[in-house]
CSV table of C-alpha atoms in Angstrom, one decimal:
chain,number,residue,atom,x,y,z
A,16,MET,CA,-87.7,-33.3,98.6
A,17,LYS,CA,-87.1,-33.9,102.3
A,18,LYS,CA,-87.7,-37.4,103.5
A,19,ALA,CA,-88.7,-36.5,107.0
A,20,ILE,CA,-89.4,-33.5,109.2
A,21,LYS,CA,-88.6,-33.7,112.9
A,22,SER,CA,-90.5,-31.5,115.3
A,23,TYR,CA,-91.2,-31.4,119.0
A,24,SER,CA,-94.7,-31.1,120.3
A,25,ARG,CA,-95.2,-29.3,123.5
A,26,TYR,CA,-98.4,-29.7,125.5
A,27,GLU,CA,-99.4,-27.3,128.3
A,28,ILE,CA,-101.7,-29.1,130.7
A,29,ILE,CA,-104.8,-27.0,131.5
A,30,LYS,CA,-106.4,-29.3,134.0
A,31,GLU,CA,-107.1,-33.0,134.8
A,32,LEU,CA,-110.6,-33.9,133.6
A,33,ALA,CA,-110.8,-37.4,135.0
A,34,SER,CA,-108.7,-40.2,136.6
A,35,GLY,CA,-109.4,-43.8,136.9
A,36,GLY,CA,-110.2,-46.8,134.7
A,37,MET,CA,-107.2,-47.1,132.3
A,38,GLY,CA,-105.5,-43.8,133.2
A,39,SER,CA,-106.0,-40.0,133.4
A,40,VAL,CA,-107.6,-37.7,130.9
A,41,LEU,CA,-106.1,-34.2,130.6
A,42,LYS,CA,-107.2,-31.1,128.9
A,43,ALA,CA,-104.2,-29.5,127.3
A,44,LYS,CA,-103.0,-26.9,124.7
A,45,LEU,CA,-100.7,-28.0,121.9
A,46,LYS,CA,-98.2,-25.1,121.7
A,47,GLY,CA,-96.6,-24.3,118.4
A,48,VAL,CA,-94.5,-21.5,116.9
A,49,GLU,CA,-95.7,-17.9,116.6
A,50,GLY,CA,-98.3,-18.4,119.3
A,51,PHE,CA,-100.1,-21.3,117.6
A,52,GLU,CA,-102.3,-23.1,120.1
A,53,LYS,CA,-104.8,-26.0,119.8
A,54,VAL,CA,-106.9,-27.5,122.6
A,55,VAL,CA,-106.6,-31.3,122.8
A,56,ALA,CA,-107.3,-34.1,125.2
A,57,ILE,CA,-104.5,-36.3,126.4
A,58,LYS,CA,-105.2,-39.8,127.7
A,59,THR,CA,-102.4,-41.4,129.7
A,60,LEU,CA,-102.0,-45.1,130.8
A,61,LEU,CA,-102.0,-46.2,134.4
A,62,PRO,CA,-98.7,-47.7,135.5
A,63,ARG,CA,-100.3,-51.1,135.9
A,64,TYR,CA,-101.2,-51.1,132.2
A,65,ALA,CA,-97.9,-49.4,131.0
A,66,GLY,CA,-96.0,-52.1,132.8
A,67,ASP,CA,-97.9,-54.9,131.0
A,68,GLY,CA,-95.9,-55.6,127.9
A,69,ASP,CA,-98.7,-57.8,126.4
A,70,PHE,CA,-101.3,-55.0,126.9
A,71,VAL,CA,-99.0,-52.3,125.6
A,72,GLU,CA,-98.4,-54.3,122.4
A,73,ARG,CA,-102.1,-54.7,121.8
A,74,PHE,CA,-102.7,-51.0,122.8
A,75,ILE,CA,-100.2,-49.8,120.2
A,76,PHE,CA,-101.6,-52.2,117.6
A,77,GLU,CA,-105.1,-50.9,118.1
A,78,ALA,CA,-104.0,-47.3,118.1
A,79,LYS,CA,-102.4,-47.9,114.7
A,80,LEU,CA,-105.5,-49.7,113.5
A,81,VAL,CA,-107.9,-46.9,114.3
A,82,ALA,CA,-105.6,-43.9,113.6
A,83,ASN,CA,-107.2,-43.3,110.2
A,84,LEU,CA,-110.8,-43.4,111.4
A,85,VAL,CA,-111.9,-40.0,110.2
A,86,HIS,CA,-115.7,-39.5,110.7
A,87,GLU,CA,-117.7,-36.6,112.2
A,88,ASN,CA,-119.2,-39.0,114.7
A,89,ILE,CA,-115.9,-40.5,115.9
A,90,VAL,CA,-113.5,-38.7,118.2
A,91,GLN,CA,-110.3,-38.6,116.3
A,92,ILE,CA,-106.9,-39.9,117.5
A,93,TYR,CA,-104.2,-37.4,116.6
A,94,GLN,CA,-101.1,-39.1,118.0
A,95,LEU,CA,-99.7,-42.0,120.1
A,96,ASP,CA,-96.5,-40.9,121.8
A,97,LEU,CA,-94.0,-42.2,124.4
A,98,VAL,CA,-92.3,-39.8,126.9
A,99,ASP,CA,-90.2,-40.9,129.8
A,100,GLY,CA,-91.5,-44.5,129.4
A,101,GLU,CA,-95.1,-43.5,129.5
A,102,TYR,CA,-97.5,-43.9,126.5
A,103,PHE,CA,-100.3,-41.4,125.9
A,104,PHE,CA,-102.9,-40.6,123.3
A,105,VAL,CA,-103.5,-37.2,121.9
A,106,LEU,CA,-107.2,-36.9,121.0
A,107,GLU,CA,-109.7,-34.5,119.6
A,108,PHE,CA,-111.0,-32.4,122.5
A,109,VAL,CA,-114.8,-32.4,122.6
A,110,ASP,CA,-116.4,-29.5,124.4
A,111,GLY,CA,-119.8,-30.8,125.5
A,112,ILE,CA,-121.1,-33.6,127.7
A,113,SER,CA,-121.2,-37.4,127.8
A,114,LEU,CA,-124.4,-39.1,127.0
A,115,TYR,CA,-124.3,-40.6,130.5
A,116,ASP,CA,-124.2,-37.2,132.2
A,117,PHE,CA,-126.9,-35.9,129.7
A,118,VAL,CA,-129.3,-38.7,130.7
A,119,GLU,CA,-128.4,-38.3,134.4
A,120,PHE,CA,-129.4,-34.6,134.1
A,121,HIS,CA,-132.8,-35.6,132.7
A,122,LYS,CA,-133.2,-38.0,135.7
A,123,ILE,CA,-132.4,-35.1,138.1
A,124,MET,CA,-134.9,-32.9,136.4
A,125,ASN,CA,-137.5,-35.8,136.4
A,126,LYS,CA,-137.5,-35.7,132.6
A,127,ARG,CA,-136.9,-38.1,129.7
A,128,LEU,CA,-134.9,-37.3,126.6
A,129,PRO,CA,-137.3,-36.6,123.8
A,130,LEU,CA,-137.9,-39.8,121.8
A,131,GLU,CA,-136.8,-38.4,118.4
A,132,LEU,CA,-133.6,-37.0,119.9
A,133,ALA,CA,-132.8,-40.3,121.5
A,134,VAL,CA,-133.3,-42.1,118.1
A,135,PHE,CA,-131.3,-39.3,116.4
A,136,ILE,CA,-128.3,-39.8,118.8
A,137,ALA,CA,-128.5,-43.6,118.3
A,138,SER,CA,-128.6,-43.2,114.5
A,139,ARG,CA,-125.5,-41.0,114.5
A,140,ALA,CA,-123.7,-43.6,116.6
A,141,ALA,CA,-124.8,-46.3,114.2
A,142,ARG,CA,-123.4,-44.3,111.3
A,143,ALA,CA,-120.1,-44.1,113.1
A,144,LEU,CA,-120.1,-47.8,113.7
A,145,ALA,CA,-121.0,-48.5,110.1
A,146,TYR,CA,-118.0,-46.5,109.0
A,147,ALA,CA,-115.6,-48.2,111.4
A,148,HIS,CA,-117.0,-51.7,110.8
A,149,SER,CA,-116.6,-51.4,107.0
A,150,ARG,CA,-112.9,-50.2,107.0
A,151,ARG,CA,-110.5,-52.3,104.8
A,152,ASP,CA,-106.7,-52.3,104.4
A,153,GLY,CA,-104.9,-51.4,101.2
A,154,SER,CA,-105.4,-54.8,99.8
A,155,GLY,CA,-109.2,-54.7,100.4
A,156,LYS,CA,-109.1,-57.1,103.5
A,157,PRO,CA,-111.6,-56.1,106.2
A,158,LEU,CA,-109.9,-54.7,109.3
A,159,ASN,CA,-112.6,-56.1,111.6
A,160,ILE,CA,-112.6,-53.0,113.8
A,161,ILE,CA,-115.1,-53.6,116.7
A,162,HIS,CA,-115.5,-51.1,119.5
A,163,CYS,CA,-116.4,-53.6,122.3
A,164,ASP,CA,-117.4,-51.0,124.8
A,165,ILE,CA,-120.3,-48.9,123.4
A,166,CYS,CA,-122.0,-47.2,126.3
A,167,PRO,CA,-123.2,-43.8,127.4
A,168,HIS,CA,-119.8,-42.9,128.8
A,169,ASN,CA,-118.2,-43.4,125.4
A,170,ILE,CA,-120.7,-41.3,123.4
A,171,LEU,CA,-120.1,-37.6,123.6
A,172,ILE,CA,-122.2,-34.7,122.4
A,173,ASN,CA,-120.4,-31.4,121.6
A,174,GLN,CA,-121.9,-27.9,121.8
A,175,GLU,CA,-123.0,-28.1,118.1
A,176,GLY,CA,-125.1,-31.1,118.8
A,177,VAL,CA,-122.8,-33.6,117.1
A,178,PRO,CA,-122.7,-37.1,118.8
A,179,LYS,CA,-119.3,-38.7,118.8
A,180,ILE,CA,-118.1,-42.2,119.8
A,181,THR,CA,-114.9,-42.2,121.7
A,182,ASP,CA,-112.3,-44.8,122.7
A,183,PHE,CA,-112.2,-46.8,119.5
A,184,GLY,CA,-109.2,-49.1,119.8
A,185,ILE,CA,-108.6,-48.2,123.4
A,186,ALA,CA,-111.8,-50.1,124.3
A,187,LYS,CA,-110.9,-53.1,122.1
A,188,ALA,CA,-107.3,-53.2,123.4
A,189,ALA,CA,-108.6,-53.3,127.0
A,190,THR,CA,-111.2,-56.0,126.1
A,191,MET,CA,-108.5,-58.2,124.5
A,192,ARG,CA,-106.1,-57.8,127.5
A,193,ASP,CA,-107.2,-60.8,129.5
A,194,SER,CA,-107.3,-63.2,126.5
A,195,GLY,CA,-110.9,-64.0,126.7
A,196,LEU,CA,-112.0,-62.9,130.2
A,197,VAL,CA,-115.0,-60.7,130.4
A,198,SER,CA,-114.2,-57.0,130.0
A,199,GLY,CA,-116.2,-53.9,129.4
A,200,LYS,CA,-119.2,-52.3,131.0
A,201,LEU,CA,-121.5,-55.1,132.0
A,202,ALA,CA,-124.7,-53.2,131.9
A,203,PHE,CA,-124.3,-52.7,128.1
A,204,MET,CA,-122.6,-55.9,127.1
A,205,ALA,CA,-123.9,-58.3,124.5
A,206,PRO,CA,-124.5,-62.0,125.6
A,207,GLU,CA,-121.7,-63.3,123.4
A,208,GLN,CA,-119.3,-61.0,125.1
A,209,CYS,CA,-119.7,-63.2,128.2
A,210,LEU,CA,-120.1,-66.5,126.4
A,211,THR,CA,-117.5,-66.2,123.6
A,212,PRO,CA,-115.6,-63.0,124.2
A,213,GLY,CA,-112.7,-63.9,121.9
A,214,HIS,CA,-114.9,-64.2,118.8
A,215,LEU,CA,-116.9,-61.0,118.6
A,216,THR,CA,-118.4,-59.4,115.5
A,217,CYS,CA,-120.0,-56.1,114.8
A,218,ALA,CA,-123.2,-57.6,116.1
A,219,ALA,CA,-121.9,-57.1,119.6
A,220,ASP,CA,-121.6,-53.3,119.0
A,221,ILE,CA,-125.2,-53.3,117.6
A,222,TYR,CA,-126.5,-55.0,120.7
A,223,SER,CA,-124.7,-52.5,123.0
A,224,LEU,CA,-126.1,-49.6,121.1
A,225,GLY,CA,-129.5,-51.1,121.6
A,226,VAL,CA,-129.0,-51.1,125.3
A,227,VAL,CA,-127.9,-47.4,125.0
A,228,LEU,CA,-131.1,-46.6,123.1
A,229,PHE,CA,-133.1,-48.4,125.8
A,230,TYR,CA,-131.3,-46.4,128.4
A,231,MET,CA,-132.1,-43.1,126.7
A,232,LEU,CA,-135.7,-43.9,126.2
A,233,SER,CA,-136.4,-45.2,129.7
A,234,ASN,CA,-133.8,-43.5,132.0
A,235,HIS,CA,-133.2,-47.1,133.2
A,236,TYR,CA,-130.8,-49.9,132.5
A,237,SER,CA,-132.2,-52.9,130.7
A,238,ARG,CA,-130.9,-55.2,133.5
A,239,ASP,CA,-130.7,-55.2,137.3
A,240,VAL,CA,-127.3,-53.6,137.6
A,241,TYR,CA,-127.5,-53.6,141.4
A,242,SER,CA,-127.8,-57.4,141.7
A,243,GLY,CA,-124.0,-58.0,141.9
A,244,ARG,CA,-121.5,-59.0,139.3
A,245,ASP,CA,-122.2,-62.7,139.2
A,246,ALA,CA,-125.9,-62.2,138.9
A,247,LEU,CA,-125.5,-59.5,136.3
A,248,ILE,CA,-123.3,-61.8,134.2
A,249,GLU,CA,-126.0,-64.4,134.4
A,250,GLN,CA,-128.5,-61.9,133.2
A,251,ILE,CA,-126.3,-61.0,130.2
A,252,ARG,CA,-125.8,-64.7,129.3
A,253,SER,CA,-129.5,-65.4,129.4
A,254,ASN,CA,-130.3,-62.1,127.6
A,255,TYR,CA,-132.6,-60.9,130.4
A,256,ILE,CA,-134.2,-57.5,129.6
A,257,ASN,CA,-136.6,-55.7,131.8
A,258,TRP,CA,-139.0,-54.5,129.0
A,259,SER,CA,-141.4,-53.2,131.7
A,260,VAL,CA,-139.4,-50.0,132.4
A,261,LEU,CA,-139.9,-48.7,128.9
A,262,PRO,CA,-142.5,-46.0,128.5
A,263,GLU,CA,-145.9,-47.5,127.7
A,264,GLU,CA,-146.5,-45.0,124.9
A,265,LEU,CA,-143.4,-46.1,122.9
A,266,PRO,CA,-144.5,-46.7,119.3
A,267,ASP,CA,-144.5,-50.2,118.0
A,268,GLY,CA,-142.1,-49.4,115.2
A,269,LEU,CA,-139.4,-48.3,117.6
A,270,ILE,CA,-140.1,-51.3,119.9
A,271,ASP,CA,-139.5,-53.6,116.9
A,272,ILE,CA,-136.2,-51.9,116.2
A,273,LEU,CA,-135.1,-52.3,119.8
A,274,ARG,CA,-136.1,-56.0,120.0
A,275,ARG,CA,-134.1,-56.7,116.9
A,276,MET,CA,-131.0,-54.8,118.2
A,277,LEU,CA,-131.3,-56.7,121.5
A,278,ALA,CA,-131.9,-60.2,120.0
A,279,ALA,CA,-130.0,-62.9,121.9
A,280,SER,CA,-128.5,-64.4,118.8
A,281,PRO,CA,-126.2,-62.2,116.7
A,282,GLY,CA,-127.7,-63.6,113.6
A,283,GLU,CA,-131.2,-62.3,114.5
A,284,ARG,CA,-130.0,-58.7,114.8
A,285,PHE,CA,-129.5,-56.2,112.0
A,286,LYS,CA,-127.2,-57.7,109.4
A,287,ASP,CA,-124.8,-54.8,109.9
A,288,SER,CA,-124.6,-51.4,111.5
A,289,ALA,CA,-125.4,-49.7,108.1
A,290,GLU,CA,-128.8,-51.5,108.0
A,291,LEU,CA,-129.4,-50.4,111.6
A,292,ALA,CA,-128.6,-46.8,110.8
A,293,ARG,CA,-131.0,-46.8,107.8
A,294,SER,CA,-133.8,-48.2,110.0
A,295,LEU,CA,-133.3,-45.6,112.7
A,296,GLU,CA,-133.1,-42.8,110.1
A,297,TYR,CA,-136.2,-44.0,108.3
A,298,TYR,CA,-138.1,-44.1,111.7
A,299,ILE,CA,-137.3,-40.4,112.4
A,300,TYR,CA,-137.4,-39.0,108.8
A,301,LYS,CA,-140.1,-41.1,107.1
A,302,ASP,CA,-142.5,-38.1,107.3
A,303,GLY,CA,-140.1,-35.9,105.4
A,304,TYR,CA,-138.6,-34.0,108.4
A,305,GLY,CA,-136.9,-34.8,111.7
A,306,PRO,CA,-134.2,-33.8,114.2
A,307,THR,CA,-130.8,-32.6,113.2
A,308,ILE,CA,-127.6,-31.5,115.0
A,309,VAL,CA,-129.2,-28.0,115.2
A,310,THR,CA,-132.3,-29.4,116.9
A,311,LEU,CA,-130.2,-31.3,119.4
A,312,ALA,CA,-127.9,-28.3,120.1
A,313,GLU,CA,-130.9,-26.0,120.6
A,314,TYR,CA,-132.5,-28.5,122.9
A,315,MET,CA,-129.3,-28.7,125.0
A,316,ARG,CA,-129.1,-24.9,125.2
A,317,GLN,CA,-132.7,-24.7,126.4
A,318,LEU,CA,-132.4,-27.5,128.9
A,319,MET,CA,-128.9,-26.7,130.2
A,320,PRO,CA,-128.3,-23.0,129.7
A,321,GLY,CA,-125.6,-22.9,132.4
A,322,ARG,CA,-123.5,-25.3,130.3
A,323,PHE,CA,-124.4,-24.6,126.7
A,324,ALA,CA,-125.2,-20.9,126.6
A,325,ALA,CA,-124.0,-17.6,127.9
A,326,ALA,CA,-124.8,-17.1,131.6
A,327,GLU,CA,-128.2,-15.5,132.1
A,328,VAL,CA,-130.2,-14.5,135.2
A,329,MET,CA,-133.2,-16.8,135.3
A,330,GLU,CA,-135.8,-15.9,137.9
A,331,ASP,CA,-137.5,-19.3,137.7
A,332,LYS,CA,-134.3,-21.4,137.8
A,333,THR,CA,-134.9,-24.0,140.5
A,334,GLU,CA,-132.6,-26.9,139.5
A,335,VAL,CA,-130.7,-28.5,142.4
A,336,LEU,CA,-127.6,-30.0,140.9
A,337,PRO,CA,-124.3,-31.4,142.2
A,338,PRO,CA,-121.8,-28.5,142.4
A,339,ASP,CA,-119.4,-29.9,139.9
A,340,PHE,CA,-122.1,-31.2,137.4
A,341,PHE,CA,-121.2,-28.8,134.6
A,342,ASP,CA,-117.5,-29.2,135.2
A,343,ARG,CA,-117.7,-32.9,134.3
A,344,THR,CA,-117.1,-32.3,130.6
A,345,VAL,CA,-117.5,-35.0,128.1
A,346,ASN,CA,-114.0,-36.1,128.2
A,347,SER,CA,-114.6,-37.7,131.6
A,348,ALA,CA,-116.0,-40.5,129.5
A,349,HIS,CA,-112.5,-41.7,128.6
A,350,HIS,CA,-111.6,-42.8,132.1
A,351,GLU,CA,-114.4,-45.3,132.5
């Protein structure tokens, strides 16, 4: 039996999806023999990161750590490679939209995401977190995988209505880069990420997902994100939450779940992401039925036919959208 098989992977770049943050995101085709092709996403590193030996070491470590995360609600990492001194990730390409753009579309249309679909998306993200948080190595030792940057940009929804968390490992490597300095998207950050960033647990991801759910339900951030960085950090540390922007008709049961997710103390939140997932699922399925990926996909097709269905002539179409709105595919999430 052969001990190794050497092969050369050729990627044909289709277009750049986004640039900024940690690097560029490219849509590409993996080209194989006999005309084999597979569409993938490639995430490169900016030179300022690629030249930082300490960061690259952590980046590689995290890539190895999360390489075997295989879950329907997690964007899979296929490969970490090095070409001409530049590191890049090869990722599952998700044809759809980021949760951020999805909510922004609702804002433009003066709508809110239906409550049950918001809870459904959060429940799928919670299941992805439960899977990642529970991973162990070959000896049974917990791997302590924490995302550290759960936010609407890092939750993608494909055309089949499947929510997927992206940037596992990439987010954590970036958070660890400054050895304890605040890193990540402040609007969705847990208090302890500002207070003790070097000692995070899965409770930080639970909190951030709570802010995401708050954002989906209200079309608003839970904090005053326009007050400046220093003021925003102080809001995070004091766990300031503007509960008044939530819809008045929000059911008490869902408010209770949100308050527990957004508790200032990690110990007062759900004990783990699996318990959170069960609570969210019970809330939407307790009557024996509730939303599925089919429900979400159909809603997306009805709401955004120009993006999720064949082009149709619509006499009553009156949306006024940015010209490039539907070109900003979900993989733009990776550059944040």
